[in-house]
Coordinates of N, CA and C in Angstrom, one line a residue:
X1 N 56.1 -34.4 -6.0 CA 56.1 -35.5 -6.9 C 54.7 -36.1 -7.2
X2 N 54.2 -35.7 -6.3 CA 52.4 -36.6 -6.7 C 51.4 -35.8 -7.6
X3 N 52.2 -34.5 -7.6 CA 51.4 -33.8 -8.6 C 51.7 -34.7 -10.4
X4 N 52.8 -35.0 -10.4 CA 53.4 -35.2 -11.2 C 52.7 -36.6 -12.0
X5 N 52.1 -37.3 -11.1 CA 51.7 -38.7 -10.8 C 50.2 -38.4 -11.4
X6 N 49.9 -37.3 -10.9 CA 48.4 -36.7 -11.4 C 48.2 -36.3 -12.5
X7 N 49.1 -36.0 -13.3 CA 49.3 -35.2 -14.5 C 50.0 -35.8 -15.9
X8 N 50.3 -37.0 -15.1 CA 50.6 -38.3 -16.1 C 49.7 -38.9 -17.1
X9 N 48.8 -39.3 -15.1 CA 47.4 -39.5 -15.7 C 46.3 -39.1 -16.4
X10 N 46.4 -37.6 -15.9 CA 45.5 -37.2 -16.9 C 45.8 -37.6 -18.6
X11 N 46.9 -37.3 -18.8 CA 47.6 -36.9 -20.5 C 47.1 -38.4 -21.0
X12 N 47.6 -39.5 -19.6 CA 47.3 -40.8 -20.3 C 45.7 -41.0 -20.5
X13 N 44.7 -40.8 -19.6 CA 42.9 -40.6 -19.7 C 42.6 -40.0 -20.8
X14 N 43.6 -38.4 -21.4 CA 43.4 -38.1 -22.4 C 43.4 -38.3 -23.6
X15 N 44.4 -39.2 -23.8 CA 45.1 -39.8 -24.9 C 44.3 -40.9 -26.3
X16 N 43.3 -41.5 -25.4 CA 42.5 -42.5 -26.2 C 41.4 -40.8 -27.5
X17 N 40.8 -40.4 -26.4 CA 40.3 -39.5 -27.0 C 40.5 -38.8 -27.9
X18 N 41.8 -37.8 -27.8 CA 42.9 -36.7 -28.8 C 43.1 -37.5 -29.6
X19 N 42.9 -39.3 -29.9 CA 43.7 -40.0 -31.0 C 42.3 -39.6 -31.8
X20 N 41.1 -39.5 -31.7 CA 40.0 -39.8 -32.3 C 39.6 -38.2 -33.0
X21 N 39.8 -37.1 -32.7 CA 40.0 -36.3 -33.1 C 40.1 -35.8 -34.7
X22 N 41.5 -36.3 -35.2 CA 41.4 -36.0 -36.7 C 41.4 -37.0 -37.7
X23 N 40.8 -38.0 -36.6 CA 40.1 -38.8 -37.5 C 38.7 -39.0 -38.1
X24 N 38.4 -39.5 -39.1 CA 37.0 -39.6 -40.0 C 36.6 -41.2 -39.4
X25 N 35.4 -40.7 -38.8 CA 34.5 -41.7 -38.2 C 33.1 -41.8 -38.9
X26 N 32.5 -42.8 -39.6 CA 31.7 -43.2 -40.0 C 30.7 -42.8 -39.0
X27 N 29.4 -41.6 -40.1 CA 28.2 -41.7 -38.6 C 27.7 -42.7 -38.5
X28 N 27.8 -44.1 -39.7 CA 26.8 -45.0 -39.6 C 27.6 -45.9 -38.5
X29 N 28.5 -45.7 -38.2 CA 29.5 -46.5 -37.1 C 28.3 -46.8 -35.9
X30 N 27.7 -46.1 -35.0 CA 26.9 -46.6 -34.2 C 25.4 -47.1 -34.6
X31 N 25.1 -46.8 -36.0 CA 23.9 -47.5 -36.0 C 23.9 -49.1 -36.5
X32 N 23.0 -49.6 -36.2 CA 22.8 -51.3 -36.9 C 23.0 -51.3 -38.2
X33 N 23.5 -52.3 -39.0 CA 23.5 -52.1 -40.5 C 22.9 -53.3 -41.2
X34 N 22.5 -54.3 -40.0 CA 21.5 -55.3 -40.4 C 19.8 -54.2 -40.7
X35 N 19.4 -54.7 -42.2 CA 18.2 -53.6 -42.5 C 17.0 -55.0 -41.6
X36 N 17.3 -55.8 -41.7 CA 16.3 -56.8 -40.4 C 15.7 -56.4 -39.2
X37 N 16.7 -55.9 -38.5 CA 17.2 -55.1 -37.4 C 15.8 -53.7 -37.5
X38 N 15.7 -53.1 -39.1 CA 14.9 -52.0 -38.8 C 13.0 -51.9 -38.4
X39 N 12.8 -51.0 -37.6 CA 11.8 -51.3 -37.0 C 10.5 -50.4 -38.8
X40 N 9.7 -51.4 -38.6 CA 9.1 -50.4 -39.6 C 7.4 -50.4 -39.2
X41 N 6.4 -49.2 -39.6 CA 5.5 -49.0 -38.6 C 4.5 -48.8 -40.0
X42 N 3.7 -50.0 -39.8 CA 2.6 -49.4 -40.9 C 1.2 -49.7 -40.2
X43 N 0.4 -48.8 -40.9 CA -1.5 -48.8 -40.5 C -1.1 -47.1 -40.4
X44 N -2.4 -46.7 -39.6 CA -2.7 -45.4 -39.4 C -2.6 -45.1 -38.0
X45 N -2.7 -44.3 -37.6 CA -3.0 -43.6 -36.3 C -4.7 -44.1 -35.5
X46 N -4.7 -44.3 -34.2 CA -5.8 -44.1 -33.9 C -6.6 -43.1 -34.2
X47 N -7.6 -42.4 -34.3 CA -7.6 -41.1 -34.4 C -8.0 -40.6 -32.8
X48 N -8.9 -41.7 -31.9 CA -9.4 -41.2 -30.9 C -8.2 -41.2 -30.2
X49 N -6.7 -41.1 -30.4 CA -5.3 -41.1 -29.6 C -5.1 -39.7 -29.7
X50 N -5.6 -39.1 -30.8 CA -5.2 -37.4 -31.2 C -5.1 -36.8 -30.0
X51 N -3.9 -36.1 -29.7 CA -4.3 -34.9 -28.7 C -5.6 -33.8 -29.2
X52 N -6.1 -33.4 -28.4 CA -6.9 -32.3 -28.8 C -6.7 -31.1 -27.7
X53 N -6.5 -29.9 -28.3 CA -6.5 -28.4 -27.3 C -7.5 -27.6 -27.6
X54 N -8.3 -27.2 -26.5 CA -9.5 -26.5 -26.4 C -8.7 -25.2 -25.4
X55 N -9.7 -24.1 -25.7 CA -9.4 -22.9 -24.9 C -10.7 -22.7 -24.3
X56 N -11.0 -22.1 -23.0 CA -12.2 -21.8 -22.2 C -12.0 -20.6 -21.3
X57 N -13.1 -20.1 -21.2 CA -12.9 -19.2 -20.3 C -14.1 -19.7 -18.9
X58 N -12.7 -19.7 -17.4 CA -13.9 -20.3 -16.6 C -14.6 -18.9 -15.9
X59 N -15.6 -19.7 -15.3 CA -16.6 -18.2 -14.6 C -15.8 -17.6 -13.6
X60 N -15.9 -16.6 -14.0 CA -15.6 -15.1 -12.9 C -13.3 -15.2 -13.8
X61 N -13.4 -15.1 -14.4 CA -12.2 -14.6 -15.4 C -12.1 -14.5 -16.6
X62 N -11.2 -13.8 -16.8 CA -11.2 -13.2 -18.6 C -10.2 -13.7 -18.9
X63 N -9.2 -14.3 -18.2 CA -8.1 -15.4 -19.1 C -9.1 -16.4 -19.6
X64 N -7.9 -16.8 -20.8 CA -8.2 -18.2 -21.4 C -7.5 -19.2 -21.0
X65 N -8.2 -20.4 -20.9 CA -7.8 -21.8 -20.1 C -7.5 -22.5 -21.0
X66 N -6.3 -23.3 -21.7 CA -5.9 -23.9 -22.4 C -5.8 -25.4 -21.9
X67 N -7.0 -26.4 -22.0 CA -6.8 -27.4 -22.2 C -6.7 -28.7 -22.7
X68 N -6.0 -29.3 -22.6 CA -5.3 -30.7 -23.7 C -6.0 -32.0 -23.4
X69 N -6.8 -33.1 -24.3 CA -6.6 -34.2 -24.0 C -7.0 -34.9 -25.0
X70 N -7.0 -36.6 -25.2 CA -6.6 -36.8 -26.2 C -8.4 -36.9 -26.9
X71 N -9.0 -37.3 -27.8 CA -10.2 -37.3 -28.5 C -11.2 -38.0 -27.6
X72 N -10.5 -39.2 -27.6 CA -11.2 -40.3 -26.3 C -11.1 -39.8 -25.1
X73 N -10.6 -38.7 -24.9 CA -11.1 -38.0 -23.3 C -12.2 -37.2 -23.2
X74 N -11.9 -36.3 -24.4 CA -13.2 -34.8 -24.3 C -14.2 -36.1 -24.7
X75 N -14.6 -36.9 -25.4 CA -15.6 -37.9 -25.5 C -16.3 -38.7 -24.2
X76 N -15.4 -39.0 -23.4 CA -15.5 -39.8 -22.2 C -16.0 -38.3 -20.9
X77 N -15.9 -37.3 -21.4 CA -16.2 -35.9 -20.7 C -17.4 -35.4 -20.8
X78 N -17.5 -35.6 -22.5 CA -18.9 -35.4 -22.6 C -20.0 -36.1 -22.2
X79 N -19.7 -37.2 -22.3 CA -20.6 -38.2 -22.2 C -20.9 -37.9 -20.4
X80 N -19.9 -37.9 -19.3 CA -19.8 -37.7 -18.1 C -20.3 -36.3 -18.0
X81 N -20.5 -35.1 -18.6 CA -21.3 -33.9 -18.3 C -22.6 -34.3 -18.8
X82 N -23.4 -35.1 -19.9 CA -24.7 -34.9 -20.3 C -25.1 -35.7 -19.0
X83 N -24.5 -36.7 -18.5 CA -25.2 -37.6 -17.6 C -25.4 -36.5 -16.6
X84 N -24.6 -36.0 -16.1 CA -24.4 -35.0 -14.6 C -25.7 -34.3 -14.7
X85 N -25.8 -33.6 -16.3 CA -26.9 -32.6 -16.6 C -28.2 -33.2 -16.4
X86 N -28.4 -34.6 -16.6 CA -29.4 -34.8 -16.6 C -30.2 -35.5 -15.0
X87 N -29.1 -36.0 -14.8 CA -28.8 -36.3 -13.1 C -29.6 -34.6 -12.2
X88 N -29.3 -33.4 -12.8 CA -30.0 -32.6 -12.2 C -31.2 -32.2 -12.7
X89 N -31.3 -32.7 -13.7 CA -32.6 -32.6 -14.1 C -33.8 -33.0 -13.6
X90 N -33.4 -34.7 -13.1 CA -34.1 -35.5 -12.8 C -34.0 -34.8 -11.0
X91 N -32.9 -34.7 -10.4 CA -33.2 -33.9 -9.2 C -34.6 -32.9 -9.0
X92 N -34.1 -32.1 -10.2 CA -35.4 -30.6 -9.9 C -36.3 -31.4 -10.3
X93 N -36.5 -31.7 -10.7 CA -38.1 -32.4 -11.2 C -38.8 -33.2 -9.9
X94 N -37.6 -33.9 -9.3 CA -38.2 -34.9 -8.2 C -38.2 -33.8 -7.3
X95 N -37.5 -32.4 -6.9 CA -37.9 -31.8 -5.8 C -39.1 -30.4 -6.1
X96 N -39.2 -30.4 -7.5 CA -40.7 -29.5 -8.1 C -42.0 -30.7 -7.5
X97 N -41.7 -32.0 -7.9 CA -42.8 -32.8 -7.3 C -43.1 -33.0 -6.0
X98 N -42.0 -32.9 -5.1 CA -42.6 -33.0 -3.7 C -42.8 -31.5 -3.4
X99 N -42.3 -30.5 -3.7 CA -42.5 -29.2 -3.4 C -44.7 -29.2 -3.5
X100 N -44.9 -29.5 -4.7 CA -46.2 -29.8 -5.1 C -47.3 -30.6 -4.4
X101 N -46.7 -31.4 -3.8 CA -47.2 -32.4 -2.8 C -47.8 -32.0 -1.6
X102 N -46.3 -31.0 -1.6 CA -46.6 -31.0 0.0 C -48.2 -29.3 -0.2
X103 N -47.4 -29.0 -0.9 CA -48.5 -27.3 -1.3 C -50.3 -28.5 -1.2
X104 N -50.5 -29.2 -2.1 CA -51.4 -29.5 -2.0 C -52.0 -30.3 -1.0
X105 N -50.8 -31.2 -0.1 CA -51.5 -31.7 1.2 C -51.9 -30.4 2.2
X106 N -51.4 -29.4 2.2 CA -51.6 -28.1 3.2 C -53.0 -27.5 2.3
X107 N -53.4 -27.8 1.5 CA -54.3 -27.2 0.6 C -54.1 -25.9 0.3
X108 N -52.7 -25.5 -0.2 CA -52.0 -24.1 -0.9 C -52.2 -24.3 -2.4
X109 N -51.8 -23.2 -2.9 CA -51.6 -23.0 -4.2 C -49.6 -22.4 -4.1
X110 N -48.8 -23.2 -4.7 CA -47.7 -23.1 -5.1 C -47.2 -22.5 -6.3

């Protein structure tokens, strides 16, 4: 008998649903129909928001490295690689000058 009890239920759970079926339902039924309500988007795009994709190949491989960021990053990258580059520049230079120093306190030729 309790199957019975189970099988009721189902038909009745079912029942809202199978009514909806052969019926014609407006798609605009779930959207808002107040035009107030609509969101509307004007100006332009940042442009420094752009994604941008570069491909590289790193050292010691022959795949290609595919990667993504947005304009204002490869910018904020470059800017952080010229400093780095020149951060070693200013290194070799300061250790060409003591290299020099010291050659000429020993009275060498370097």
């Amino acid at each position: 008998m309790g199957w019975h009890l189970l099988s009721l239920l189902a038909v009745s759970l079912a029942s809202p649903a199978t009514a909806l079926i052969g019926q014609d339902v407006p798609a605009t039924a779930a959207v808002q129909d107040k035009p107030e309500d609509a969101i509307v988007v004007k100006g332009e795009k940042d442009p420094k928001k752009k994604m941008v994709c570069r491909s590289s190949v790193a050292t010691g491989s022959i795949m290609l490295k595919r990667t993504c960021m947005t304009q204002e990053s490869w910018e904020a990258r470059q800017a952080k690689d010229q400093e780095t580059a020149q951060a070693l520049k200013e290194e070799q230079a300061r250790r060409q000058a003591t290299k020099q120093a010291i050659c000429m306190a020993r009275g060498m030729l370097c």
